[in-house]
Amino acid sequence: MTLMLVLGLLLTSLSGCGSARDTQITRLIGVSLANLTDEWRIVLKNELEQEEKKYSGLKLVFTDAGGSVEKQKNDMKELISYGAQLLIVSPVDVEELMPEVEGLYYDGMPILLLDRAIKGFDYTCFFGTDDRLLVKQELEAVAALTGGSQDKKVTVLNVLMNNYTGRQRSGLLREAAGDNLQIRQIMIQNGTRDETEDILMENRELLEKADLILTQNDYMAYGASLALKRLGISGVKILGVDGFPGEGGGLEMVKKGLIDGTIICPTGGEQALSYAMRYLNGSRDGAKQIITRNTLITRDNVDDYYPEKKKALKRNIKAVGYVQIDENTGFRRANTNSFSDACREYKIELEIKECSTIQEQLDAFCGFVEAGKDAIIVSPILEDGWDEALEMARAADIPVILSDREVSCSEDMYTSFVGSDFVEEGARCMRWVEENMDYLEEVRILEVEGTKGASPAIDRGNGFRSLMAGKDKYRIIDTLNGNFTSVEGYEAMTDYLSRKDADFDVVFCHNDDMMIGVVEALKEKGYAPGEDIKILSIDGTKDALDRIKNGEANFVAECTPLLGPNVMRTLWQLGDGQEVPLRVISSEETFDENTPDTAFRNRQY
Ligand code: GYE
């Protein structure tokens, strides 16, 4: 059955709209929505339908699972049987739908997830909010709206939906809340305005004790304001989430003073569809997660976020400064090259300054601000110490893209981060230890960390340790510092072995270059790295993978250096006045002795 015929049948059966025969359909994308009752998904559908018009030959076919996982599983199968070439899925439940998504993904169906990411990484790309960052912003908003300070006790009534997102955000809020914050909670079913109003009407006492009511969406926030009004309770702040424009949306509610604030939670629909079309046209930009930016809206800034005002913000981005790290590692060489190629494609004049100290980087950065660059890219050697420089760029209205490494200041100090999930990279190494060294009573681990204070070193160490928690058989006996270079990795291990024998079963290296130095040092002392001592590292350079193949190393978690294209695309989107993601997280593989040979071929670094 040809695609056209299928589509003809589909259209008449599913949506009863006019015949398709007059438009040449070349792309069919299935969109499986969790439901079409809550506002967020209705806005998502409308946004996707708007975006669809931009692509000739594209047809989106929507299904509505009505909140049922079983129906959603069938919907996905049905869309594929109708010839869908790619699926966009907003999951009803991330745990229950996971096996289905994984199965279809490994059968070769490209799957984009919106709004809720299934556990793990077995999908093509995720678009949406990072709940951890959203909760962090909610706490900043609570402090801002209640004039809270560390010593003032504040009571928050958290009104959530009894679904995956509600439970996730409730847990994250309790985890992140400071001692001065007292959290009371009410779980409701559907998250509508009326249901919220009715339930809060029955909880006068909780409302009277609250300084602020936090809700999972703006409709619930409006319901809360109606309940407060009917109960005659005043002085309680209300904070919603979503911040959609248009009549009845969160922006209007803030503007009219019905609620005190909301946090914009973009659907990610626009980015997802442009990614889908690039993907179907063969481009693989290597992103695994596109995290949207959340913005706190209060009466002070609401006018700036009305679509008509926001659209105007096109920029001329041509002259770009890049503060890079001066480092002779496999990763860094490939990283810098990926920029020179990409900036040619995007016709960007890139001035690269390679620096070996944080002070050199700060000087180069401020130099680019004074030179009036259109934008600045920076790979910060260390995550601390950037507040002043970033504030300077912000005051000069110069967008800043963090590439590869992160800074410790808040997300509103820079435009986007393009790079890897270092925490997950560290966790992948520990997952390998758990899966492959369980035969040992006790597993003694020697860690070789990268540059102290650098985000990859901090996060990889945390990610590794996060999976050790509560498992006494795994012990990090010592941490050496190799500063991410093979020479210093070699020296650190040689020094260790000059003081004592190899009293460890595993060496966990934060990057490949150090691992290569460590392996040489172990061999010089007559040990057999990869055999009696297991060797793990991160990056995925050719040199490191050669050691997997010759048995001197056991596991490598990829950290792709090829960030140029995604950084340049983000700059291009910025110039075009589009909403740019807060984070573009790379898609990465892992390698061990079981990895098929094909995966080792065609490596670009
Ligand atoms: O792992 C290492 C380099 O910042 C992620 O820097 C990067 C790290 C990479 O020294 O090889």
Coordinates of C-alpha atoms and ligand atoms in Angstrom, one line a residue:
M1 CA 0.0 0.0 0.0
T2 CA 1.6 3.3 -1.1
L3 CA 2.1 6.0 1.5
M4 CA -0.4 8.2 -0.3
L5 CA -3.1 5.6 -0.2
V6 CA -2.4 4.9 3.5
L7 CA -2.6 8.5 4.2
G8 CA -5.8 8.9 2.2
L9 CA -7.4 6.1 4.2
L10 CA -5.9 7.5 7.4
L11 CA -7.1 11.0 7.0
T12 CA -10.6 10.0 6.1
S13 CA -10.7 7.5 9.0
L14 CA -8.9 9.5 11.7
S15 CA -9.8 13.1 11.2
G16 CA -12.4 13.0 8.4
C17 CA -10.7 16.1 6.8
G18 CA -10.6 16.8 3.0
S19 CA -8.8 14.6 0.5
A20 CA -5.0 14.5 0.5
R21 CA -4.7 13.7 -3.2
D22 CA -3.8 17.3 -4.1
T23 CA -0.7 17.6 -1.9
Q24 CA 2.4 15.4 -2.4
I25 CA 3.0 13.9 1.0
T26 CA 6.7 12.8 1.4
R27 CA 7.0 12.8 5.1
L28 CA 4.6 11.2 7.6
I29 CA 5.3 11.8 11.3
G30 CA 3.1 10.1 13.9
V31 CA 2.4 12.1 17.1
S32 CA 1.3 10.1 20.1
L33 CA -0.1 12.4 22.8
A34 CA -0.6 11.2 26.4
N35 CA -4.0 13.0 26.4
L36 CA -5.8 16.0 24.9
T37 CA -7.4 17.2 28.1
D38 CA -4.7 19.3 29.8
E39 CA -3.8 22.6 28.5
W40 CA 0.0 21.8 28.0
R41 CA -0.8 19.1 25.4
I42 CA -3.5 21.1 23.6
V43 CA -0.9 23.9 23.2
L44 CA 1.7 21.4 22.1
K45 CA -0.7 20.0 19.4
N46 CA -1.5 23.6 18.2
E47 CA 2.2 24.4 18.1
L48 CA 3.1 21.3 16.1
E49 CA 0.2 22.0 13.6
Q50 CA 1.5 25.6 13.1
E51 CA 5.0 24.3 12.6
E52 CA 3.8 21.6 10.1
K53 CA 2.7 24.3 7.7
K54 CA 6.4 25.4 7.3
Y55 CA 7.4 22.1 5.8
S56 CA 5.9 21.2 2.4
G57 CA 5.1 17.5 2.0
L58 CA 4.9 16.9 5.7
K59 CA 1.9 15.3 7.3
L60 CA 1.5 15.0 11.1
V61 CA -1.0 12.4 12.3
F62 CA -2.0 12.7 16.0
T63 CA -3.3 10.1 18.3
D64 CA -4.8 10.7 21.8
A65 CA -4.1 8.0 24.4
G66 CA -6.6 9.5 26.8
G67 CA -4.2 8.9 29.7
S68 CA -4.0 5.1 29.0
V69 CA -0.6 3.5 28.6
E70 CA -2.1 0.4 26.8
K71 CA -3.9 2.7 24.3
Q72 CA -0.7 4.6 23.8
K73 CA 1.2 1.4 23.0
N74 CA -1.4 0.6 20.4
D75 CA -1.4 4.1 19.0
M76 CA 2.3 3.9 18.4
K77 CA 2.0 0.6 16.7
E78 CA -0.9 1.8 14.6
L79 CA 1.0 5.0 13.5
I80 CA 3.9 2.8 12.4
S81 CA 1.6 0.5 10.5
Y82 CA 0.2 3.5 8.6
G83 CA 3.7 4.3 7.4
A84 CA 4.9 6.8 10.0
Q85 CA 8.7 7.4 9.4
L86 CA 9.3 8.9 12.8
L87 CA 7.3 9.1 16.0
I88 CA 7.0 12.0 18.4
V89 CA 5.7 10.8 21.8
S90 CA 4.6 12.6 24.9
P91 CA 4.5 9.6 27.3
V92 CA 1.5 8.9 29.6
D93 CA 3.9 7.2 32.0
V94 CA 7.7 7.0 31.6
E95 CA 8.3 3.8 33.4
E96 CA 5.4 1.8 31.9
L97 CA 6.0 3.0 28.4
M98 CA 9.8 2.5 28.5
P99 CA 9.9 -1.2 27.2
E100 CA 7.7 -0.2 24.2
V101 CA 9.7 2.8 23.3
E102 CA 13.0 0.9 23.7
G103 CA 11.7 -2.0 21.5
L104 CA 10.6 0.3 18.7
Y105 CA 13.8 2.4 18.9
Y106 CA 16.0 -0.7 18.6
D107 CA 13.8 -1.9 15.7
G108 CA 15.1 1.3 14.0
M109 CA 12.1 3.6 14.5
P110 CA 13.3 7.2 15.3
I111 CA 11.5 8.3 18.4
L112 CA 11.5 11.8 19.8
L113 CA 10.2 12.2 23.3
L114 CA 8.5 15.4 24.5
D115 CA 7.8 16.6 28.0
R116 CA 8.7 13.5 29.9
A117 CA 11.9 11.5 29.2
I118 CA 11.7 7.7 29.7
K119 CA 14.4 6.4 32.1
G120 CA 17.7 5.6 30.3
F121 CA 18.7 6.8 26.9
D122 CA 17.0 4.4 24.5
Y123 CA 15.3 6.9 22.3
T124 CA 16.5 9.3 19.5
C125 CA 16.1 12.6 21.3
F126 CA 14.2 14.2 24.2
F127 CA 12.8 17.7 24.2
G128 CA 11.6 19.4 27.3
T129 CA 12.1 20.7 30.8
D130 CA 14.7 19.4 33.2
D131 CA 12.6 19.0 36.3
R132 CA 15.7 19.5 38.5
L133 CA 16.3 22.9 37.0
L134 CA 12.6 23.8 37.1
V135 CA 12.4 23.0 40.8
K136 CA 15.5 25.1 41.4
Q137 CA 13.8 28.0 39.7
E138 CA 10.6 27.4 41.7
L139 CA 12.6 27.8 44.9
E140 CA 14.2 31.0 43.6
A141 CA 10.7 32.2 42.7
V142 CA 9.4 31.3 46.2
A143 CA 12.2 33.4 47.7
A144 CA 11.5 36.3 45.3
L145 CA 7.8 36.3 45.8
T146 CA 7.8 35.9 49.6
G147 CA 10.7 38.2 50.2
G148 CA 12.1 35.1 51.8
S149 CA 15.6 35.1 53.2
Q150 CA 17.5 32.2 54.6
D151 CA 16.4 32.9 58.2
K152 CA 12.7 33.6 57.5
K153 CA 10.4 30.6 57.8
V154 CA 8.2 30.2 54.7
T155 CA 5.3 27.7 54.3
V156 CA 4.6 26.5 50.8
L157 CA 1.5 24.6 49.9
N158 CA 2.5 22.4 46.9
V159 CA -0.6 21.4 44.8
L160 CA 0.4 18.7 42.4
M161 CA -1.2 16.2 40.0
N162 CA -1.0 12.5 41.0
N163 CA 1.0 11.6 37.9
Y164 CA 4.7 10.9 37.0
T165 CA 5.6 14.6 36.7
G166 CA 3.8 15.5 40.0
R167 CA 5.5 12.8 42.0
Q168 CA 8.9 13.6 40.4
R169 CA 8.6 17.4 41.2
S170 CA 7.3 16.8 44.7
G171 CA 10.4 14.6 45.5
L172 CA 12.8 17.1 43.9
L173 CA 11.3 20.0 45.8
R174 CA 11.6 18.3 49.1
E175 CA 15.2 17.3 48.3
A176 CA 16.2 20.8 47.3
A177 CA 14.3 22.9 49.8
G178 CA 16.3 24.7 52.5
D179 CA 15.6 24.3 56.3
N180 CA 13.6 27.6 56.3
L181 CA 11.0 26.1 53.9
Q182 CA 8.1 24.2 55.3
I183 CA 6.3 22.2 52.5
R184 CA 2.7 21.1 52.8
Q185 CA 1.3 19.1 49.9
I186 CA -2.0 18.2 48.2
M187 CA -2.2 15.7 45.4
I188 CA -5.1 16.0 43.0
Q189 CA -6.2 13.9 40.0
N190 CA -6.7 15.9 36.8
G191 CA -5.1 19.2 37.5
T192 CA -8.0 21.3 36.3
R193 CA -9.1 24.7 37.6
D194 CA -12.4 23.5 39.0
E195 CA -11.0 20.4 40.7
T196 CA -8.2 22.5 42.4
E197 CA -10.7 25.1 43.6
D198 CA -13.1 22.5 45.0
I199 CA -10.3 20.6 46.9
L200 CA -8.7 23.8 48.3
M201 CA -12.1 25.0 49.5
E202 CA -12.1 21.9 51.8
N203 CA -8.6 22.8 53.1
R204 CA -9.1 26.3 54.6
E205 CA -6.6 25.6 57.4
L206 CA -3.8 24.7 55.0
L207 CA -4.5 27.8 52.9
E208 CA -4.5 30.1 56.0
K209 CA -1.1 28.7 57.1
A210 CA 0.5 29.0 53.6
D211 CA 2.7 32.0 52.5
L212 CA 2.7 30.7 49.0
I213 CA 0.7 28.2 46.9
L214 CA 2.8 26.4 44.2
T215 CA 0.8 24.5 41.5
Q216 CA 1.8 22.2 38.7
N217 CA 0.1 24.3 36.0
D218 CA -1.5 27.7 35.6
Y219 CA -5.1 26.4 35.5
M220 CA -4.5 25.0 39.0
A221 CA -3.0 28.3 40.1
Y222 CA -6.2 30.1 38.9
G223 CA -8.3 27.5 40.8
A224 CA -6.3 28.4 43.9
S225 CA -6.8 32.1 43.5
L226 CA -10.6 31.5 43.2
A227 CA -10.6 29.4 46.4
L228 CA -8.7 32.0 48.3
K229 CA -11.1 34.7 47.1
R230 CA -14.2 32.6 48.1
L231 CA -12.7 31.9 51.5
G232 CA -11.8 35.5 52.0
I233 CA -8.1 34.6 52.6
S234 CA -5.6 37.3 51.5
G235 CA -1.8 37.7 51.5
V236 CA -1.1 34.3 50.1
K237 CA 1.1 34.3 47.0
I238 CA 0.3 32.0 44.0
L239 CA 2.9 30.6 41.6
G240 CA 1.9 28.6 38.6
V241 CA 3.8 26.8 35.8
D242 CA 3.6 26.8 32.0
G243 CA 3.2 30.6 31.3
F244 CA 1.4 30.2 28.0
P245 CA 0.4 33.4 26.1
G246 CA -3.1 34.1 24.8
E247 CA -6.5 34.4 26.4
G248 CA -6.8 32.5 29.7
G249 CA -3.1 31.7 29.6
G250 CA -0.6 32.1 32.5
L251 CA 0.8 35.3 31.1
E252 CA -2.6 36.9 31.1
M253 CA -3.3 35.7 34.7
V254 CA -0.1 37.3 35.9
K255 CA -0.8 40.5 34.0
K256 CA -4.3 40.7 35.6
G257 CA -2.9 39.9 39.0
L258 CA -5.0 36.7 39.3
I259 CA -1.7 34.9 40.2
D260 CA 1.6 36.4 41.4
G261 CA 3.9 34.5 39.0
T262 CA 4.4 31.6 36.6
I263 CA 7.3 29.8 35.2
I264 CA 7.4 29.4 31.4
C265 CA 7.6 25.7 30.4
P266 CA 7.9 25.6 26.6
T267 CA 6.5 22.5 24.9
G268 CA 9.7 22.1 22.7
G269 CA 7.3 21.3 19.8
E270 CA 9.0 23.8 17.4
Q271 CA 12.5 22.4 18.1
A272 CA 11.3 18.8 17.9
L273 CA 9.8 19.2 14.5
S274 CA 12.8 21.0 13.0
Y275 CA 15.0 18.2 14.5
A276 CA 12.6 15.6 13.1
M277 CA 12.8 17.1 9.6
R278 CA 16.6 17.4 9.7
Y279 CA 16.7 13.8 10.9
L280 CA 14.5 12.5 8.1
N281 CA 16.6 14.4 5.6
G282 CA 19.6 12.5 6.8
S283 CA 21.4 14.9 9.2
R284 CA 22.5 13.5 12.5
D285 CA 23.4 16.3 14.9
G286 CA 24.3 14.0 17.7
A287 CA 21.9 15.6 20.3
K288 CA 20.2 13.3 22.8
Q289 CA 18.5 15.8 25.0
I290 CA 17.3 19.3 24.2
I291 CA 16.4 21.0 27.5
T292 CA 14.2 24.0 27.2
R293 CA 14.7 27.2 29.3
N294 CA 12.2 28.0 32.0
T295 CA 11.7 31.6 32.9
L296 CA 10.1 33.2 35.9
I297 CA 7.3 35.6 35.0
T298 CA 6.0 38.2 37.4
R299 CA 4.2 41.5 36.9
D300 CA 7.6 43.1 36.5
N301 CA 8.6 41.3 33.3
V302 CA 5.3 39.8 31.9
D303 CA 5.0 42.4 29.1
D304 CA 8.4 41.3 27.7
Y305 CA 7.2 37.8 27.2
Y306 CA 4.1 38.5 25.0
P307 CA 4.8 36.8 21.6
E308 CA 4.5 40.0 19.6
K309 CA 7.2 41.6 21.7
K310 CA 9.5 38.5 21.8
K311 CA 9.5 37.8 18.1
A312 CA 11.4 41.0 17.2
L313 CA 14.6 39.8 18.8
K314 CA 16.6 38.8 15.6
R315 CA 20.4 39.3 15.9
N316 CA 23.3 39.7 13.5
I317 CA 25.7 37.0 14.7
K318 CA 28.9 37.1 12.5
A319 CA 32.0 37.9 14.6
V320 CA 32.2 35.3 17.4
G321 CA 35.0 35.0 20.0
Y322 CA 35.8 31.5 21.4
V323 CA 37.7 31.1 24.7
Q324 CA 39.0 27.5 24.3
I325 CA 41.3 25.5 26.6
D326 CA 44.9 25.1 25.6
E327 CA 45.3 21.4 26.1
N328 CA 47.1 18.8 24.0
T329 CA 44.6 15.9 24.4
G330 CA 42.8 13.8 21.9
F331 CA 39.5 15.3 22.9
R332 CA 40.6 18.9 22.7
R333 CA 42.2 18.6 19.2
A334 CA 39.0 17.1 17.8
N335 CA 36.9 19.6 19.7
T336 CA 38.7 22.6 18.2
N337 CA 38.6 21.1 14.7
S338 CA 34.9 20.6 14.9
F339 CA 34.5 24.3 15.3
S340 CA 36.6 25.4 12.3
D341 CA 34.5 23.1 10.0
A342 CA 31.1 24.2 11.4
C343 CA 31.8 28.0 11.4
R344 CA 32.5 27.8 7.7
E345 CA 29.1 26.2 7.1
Y346 CA 27.4 28.9 9.2
K347 CA 29.6 31.7 7.7
I348 CA 30.7 32.7 11.2
E349 CA 34.0 34.5 11.7
L350 CA 35.4 32.7 14.7
E351 CA 38.4 34.1 16.6
I352 CA 39.8 31.3 18.9
K353 CA 41.9 32.1 22.0
E354 CA 43.4 29.0 23.5
C355 CA 44.2 29.5 27.2
S356 CA 45.9 27.3 29.8
T357 CA 44.8 29.1 32.9
I358 CA 41.5 30.5 34.2
Q359 CA 43.0 34.0 34.4
E360 CA 44.1 33.8 30.8
Q361 CA 40.5 32.7 29.9
L362 CA 38.9 35.6 31.9
D363 CA 41.2 38.1 30.2
A364 CA 40.4 36.7 26.8
F365 CA 36.7 36.7 27.5
C366 CA 36.6 40.3 28.7
G367 CA 38.7 41.2 25.7
F368 CA 36.0 39.8 23.5
V369 CA 33.3 41.8 25.3
E370 CA 35.3 45.0 25.0
A371 CA 35.9 44.2 21.3
G372 CA 32.1 44.0 20.9
K373 CA 31.9 40.5 19.6
D374 CA 28.3 39.4 18.4
A375 CA 28.6 36.4 20.6
I376 CA 31.1 34.5 22.8
I377 CA 31.7 30.8 23.1
V378 CA 33.6 29.5 26.2
S379 CA 35.0 26.2 27.4
P380 CA 35.7 27.1 31.1
I381 CA 38.7 25.4 32.5
L382 CA 37.2 25.7 36.0
E383 CA 33.5 26.1 36.8
D384 CA 34.0 28.8 39.5
G385 CA 35.0 32.5 39.0
W386 CA 32.9 33.4 36.0
D387 CA 30.2 35.6 37.6
E388 CA 31.8 39.0 36.9
A389 CA 32.8 38.2 33.3
L390 CA 29.4 36.8 32.5
E391 CA 27.7 39.8 34.1
M392 CA 29.9 42.0 31.9
A393 CA 28.8 40.2 28.8
R394 CA 25.1 40.3 29.9
A395 CA 25.4 44.1 30.5
A396 CA 26.8 44.4 27.0
D397 CA 23.9 42.2 25.7
I398 CA 26.4 39.7 24.2
P399 CA 25.0 36.1 24.2
V400 CA 27.3 33.5 25.7
I401 CA 27.4 29.8 24.8
L402 CA 29.1 27.4 27.2
S403 CA 30.7 24.6 25.1
D404 CA 31.7 21.3 26.6
R405 CA 32.3 22.5 30.2
E406 CA 30.0 24.3 32.7
V407 CA 30.1 27.2 35.1
S408 CA 28.7 27.2 38.6
C409 CA 26.6 30.3 38.3
S410 CA 22.9 30.3 37.6
E411 CA 21.3 29.6 34.2
D412 CA 20.3 33.2 33.6
M413 CA 23.9 34.2 33.3
Y414 CA 24.4 32.5 29.9
T415 CA 22.4 31.6 26.9
S416 CA 23.0 27.9 26.3
F417 CA 25.2 24.9 27.3
V418 CA 26.2 22.5 24.6
G419 CA 28.0 19.4 25.8
S420 CA 27.7 16.1 27.6
D421 CA 26.0 14.7 30.7
F422 CA 29.2 14.2 32.7
V423 CA 27.2 12.7 35.7
E424 CA 25.8 10.0 33.4
E425 CA 29.3 9.3 32.0
G426 CA 30.7 8.7 35.5
A427 CA 27.6 6.5 36.3
R428 CA 28.2 4.5 33.2
C429 CA 31.7 3.6 34.4
M430 CA 30.3 2.4 37.8
R431 CA 27.5 0.5 36.1
W432 CA 30.2 -1.5 34.2
V433 CA 31.9 -2.3 37.5
E434 CA 28.7 -3.5 39.0
E435 CA 27.8 -5.6 36.0
N436 CA 31.3 -7.1 35.4
M437 CA 33.1 -7.3 38.8
D438 CA 30.3 -8.7 41.0
Y439 CA 32.4 -11.9 41.4
L440 CA 34.7 -10.1 43.8
E441 CA 33.9 -9.9 47.6
E442 CA 35.4 -6.4 47.7
V443 CA 36.2 -4.1 44.8
R444 CA 39.0 -1.7 45.5
I445 CA 38.9 1.3 43.2
L446 CA 41.7 3.8 42.4
E447 CA 40.3 7.0 40.9
V448 CA 42.4 9.2 38.7
E449 CA 40.6 12.6 38.5
G450 CA 40.9 15.4 36.0
T451 CA 41.6 19.1 36.6
K452 CA 40.4 20.0 40.1
G453 CA 37.4 22.3 39.9
A454 CA 36.6 21.5 36.3
S455 CA 32.9 20.5 35.8
P456 CA 33.8 17.2 34.0
A457 CA 36.0 16.1 36.9
I458 CA 33.4 17.1 39.6
D459 CA 30.4 15.6 37.8
R460 CA 32.1 12.4 36.6
G461 CA 33.3 11.7 40.2
N462 CA 29.8 12.4 41.5
G463 CA 28.1 10.3 38.9
F464 CA 30.4 7.4 39.7
R465 CA 29.9 7.7 43.4
S466 CA 26.1 8.1 43.0
L467 CA 25.9 4.4 42.1
M468 CA 28.2 3.3 44.9
A469 CA 25.9 4.7 47.6
G470 CA 24.9 2.0 50.1
K471 CA 27.0 -0.7 48.4
D472 CA 29.9 -1.3 50.9
K473 CA 31.7 -3.8 48.7
Y474 CA 32.8 -1.0 46.4
R475 CA 35.4 1.3 47.9
I476 CA 37.5 4.1 46.4
I477 CA 40.8 3.6 48.2
D478 CA 42.5 6.7 46.8
T479 CA 42.1 9.6 44.3
L480 CA 45.1 10.7 42.3
N481 CA 45.1 13.8 40.2
G482 CA 46.2 13.6 36.5
N483 CA 44.9 16.9 35.3
F484 CA 43.4 15.3 32.2
T485 CA 46.8 14.7 30.5
S486 CA 48.6 11.5 29.8
V487 CA 51.9 12.7 31.2
E488 CA 50.4 13.7 34.5
G489 CA 48.3 10.4 34.5
Y490 CA 51.6 8.5 34.0
E491 CA 53.4 10.4 36.7
A492 CA 50.6 10.1 39.3
M493 CA 50.4 6.3 38.8
T494 CA 54.2 5.9 38.8
D495 CA 54.4 7.9 42.0
Y496 CA 51.7 5.8 43.6
L497 CA 53.5 2.5 42.6
S498 CA 56.8 3.8 43.9
R499 CA 55.2 4.0 47.3
K500 CA 53.2 0.8 47.4
D501 CA 52.0 -2.2 45.3
A502 CA 48.9 -2.1 43.2
D503 CA 46.4 -2.7 46.0
F504 CA 43.4 -2.0 43.8
D505 CA 41.2 -4.0 41.4
V506 CA 40.0 -1.1 39.2
V507 CA 41.4 2.2 38.0
F508 CA 38.7 4.7 37.1
C509 CA 40.2 7.5 34.9
H510 CA 38.2 10.7 34.2
N511 CA 39.6 10.8 30.6
D512 CA 41.4 8.7 28.0
D513 CA 44.6 10.6 28.0
M514 CA 45.2 10.0 31.7
M515 CA 44.2 6.3 31.2
I516 CA 46.9 5.9 28.5
G517 CA 49.5 7.3 30.9
V518 CA 48.3 5.0 33.7
V519 CA 48.4 1.9 31.5
E520 CA 52.0 2.7 30.5
A521 CA 53.0 3.1 34.2
L522 CA 51.3 -0.1 35.2
K523 CA 53.0 -2.1 32.4
E524 CA 56.4 -0.6 33.3
K525 CA 55.9 -2.1 36.8
G526 CA 55.0 -5.5 35.4
Y527 CA 51.3 -5.4 35.9
A528 CA 48.7 -6.5 33.3
P529 CA 46.3 -3.6 32.9
G530 CA 43.0 -4.8 31.5
E531 CA 43.5 -8.3 33.1
D532 CA 44.1 -8.4 36.8
I533 CA 43.5 -4.7 37.1
K534 CA 40.4 -3.4 35.2
I535 CA 40.8 -0.1 33.4
L536 CA 37.9 2.4 32.8
S537 CA 38.0 5.8 31.2
I538 CA 35.9 8.5 29.4
D539 CA 36.1 10.2 26.0
G540 CA 36.3 7.5 23.3
T541 CA 39.4 8.6 21.4
K542 CA 40.9 6.2 18.9
D543 CA 44.0 5.7 21.1
A544 CA 41.8 4.6 24.0
L545 CA 39.6 2.3 21.9
D546 CA 42.8 0.7 20.5
R547 CA 43.5 -0.3 24.1
I548 CA 40.0 -1.9 24.5
K549 CA 40.8 -3.9 21.3
N550 CA 44.2 -5.0 22.6
G551 CA 42.8 -5.8 26.0
E552 CA 44.8 -3.2 28.0
A553 CA 41.6 -1.4 28.9
N554 CA 38.1 -2.7 29.7
F555 CA 35.5 0.1 29.4
V556 CA 35.3 3.5 27.8
A557 CA 32.3 5.9 28.1
E558 CA 32.1 8.2 25.1
C559 CA 32.3 12.0 25.6
T560 CA 32.0 13.5 22.1
P561 CA 34.2 16.5 21.3
L562 CA 32.4 17.2 18.0
L563 CA 30.3 20.1 19.5
G564 CA 31.0 22.7 16.7
P565 CA 27.8 22.0 14.7
N566 CA 25.4 22.1 17.6
V567 CA 27.1 25.3 19.0
M568 CA 26.9 27.0 15.6
R569 CA 23.3 25.9 15.1
T570 CA 22.4 27.4 18.4
L571 CA 24.0 30.6 17.4
W572 CA 22.2 30.5 14.1
Q573 CA 18.8 30.0 15.9
L574 CA 19.6 32.9 18.2
G575 CA 20.4 35.1 15.2
D576 CA 17.1 34.1 13.6
G577 CA 15.2 35.2 16.7
Q578 CA 14.2 31.6 17.6
E579 CA 13.8 30.2 21.1
V580 CA 17.1 28.5 21.9
P581 CA 17.5 25.5 24.2
L582 CA 19.1 26.0 27.6
R583 CA 21.0 22.7 27.2
V584 CA 21.9 20.6 24.2
I585 CA 23.2 17.3 25.6
S586 CA 25.1 15.0 23.3
S587 CA 24.2 11.4 22.3
E588 CA 27.0 9.1 23.5
E589 CA 27.9 5.4 23.3
T590 CA 30.0 3.0 25.4
F591 CA 32.7 0.6 24.4
D592 CA 34.0 -2.7 26.0
E593 CA 35.2 -6.0 24.8
N594 CA 31.7 -7.0 23.6
T595 CA 31.3 -3.9 21.4
P596 CA 31.0 -5.0 17.7
D597 CA 33.9 -4.1 15.5
T598 CA 31.7 -1.9 13.3
A599 CA 31.4 0.5 16.2
F600 CA 35.1 1.1 16.2
R601 CA 35.2 2.0 12.6
N602 CA 34.8 5.5 11.1
R603 CA 35.6 7.2 14.3
Q604 CA 36.3 10.9 13.7
Y605 CA 38.6 11.2 16.7
Ligands
GYE1 O1 37.0 14.6 28.8 C1 39.1 15.6 28.5 C2 39.5 17.1 28.3 O2 36.1 19.0 29.0 C3 34.8 17.1 28.5 O3 38.4 17.8 28.8 C4 36.1 17.8 28.4 C5 37.3 17.0 29.0 C6 37.6 15.7 28.3 O4 40.6 17.3 29.1 O5 39.7 14.8 27.6

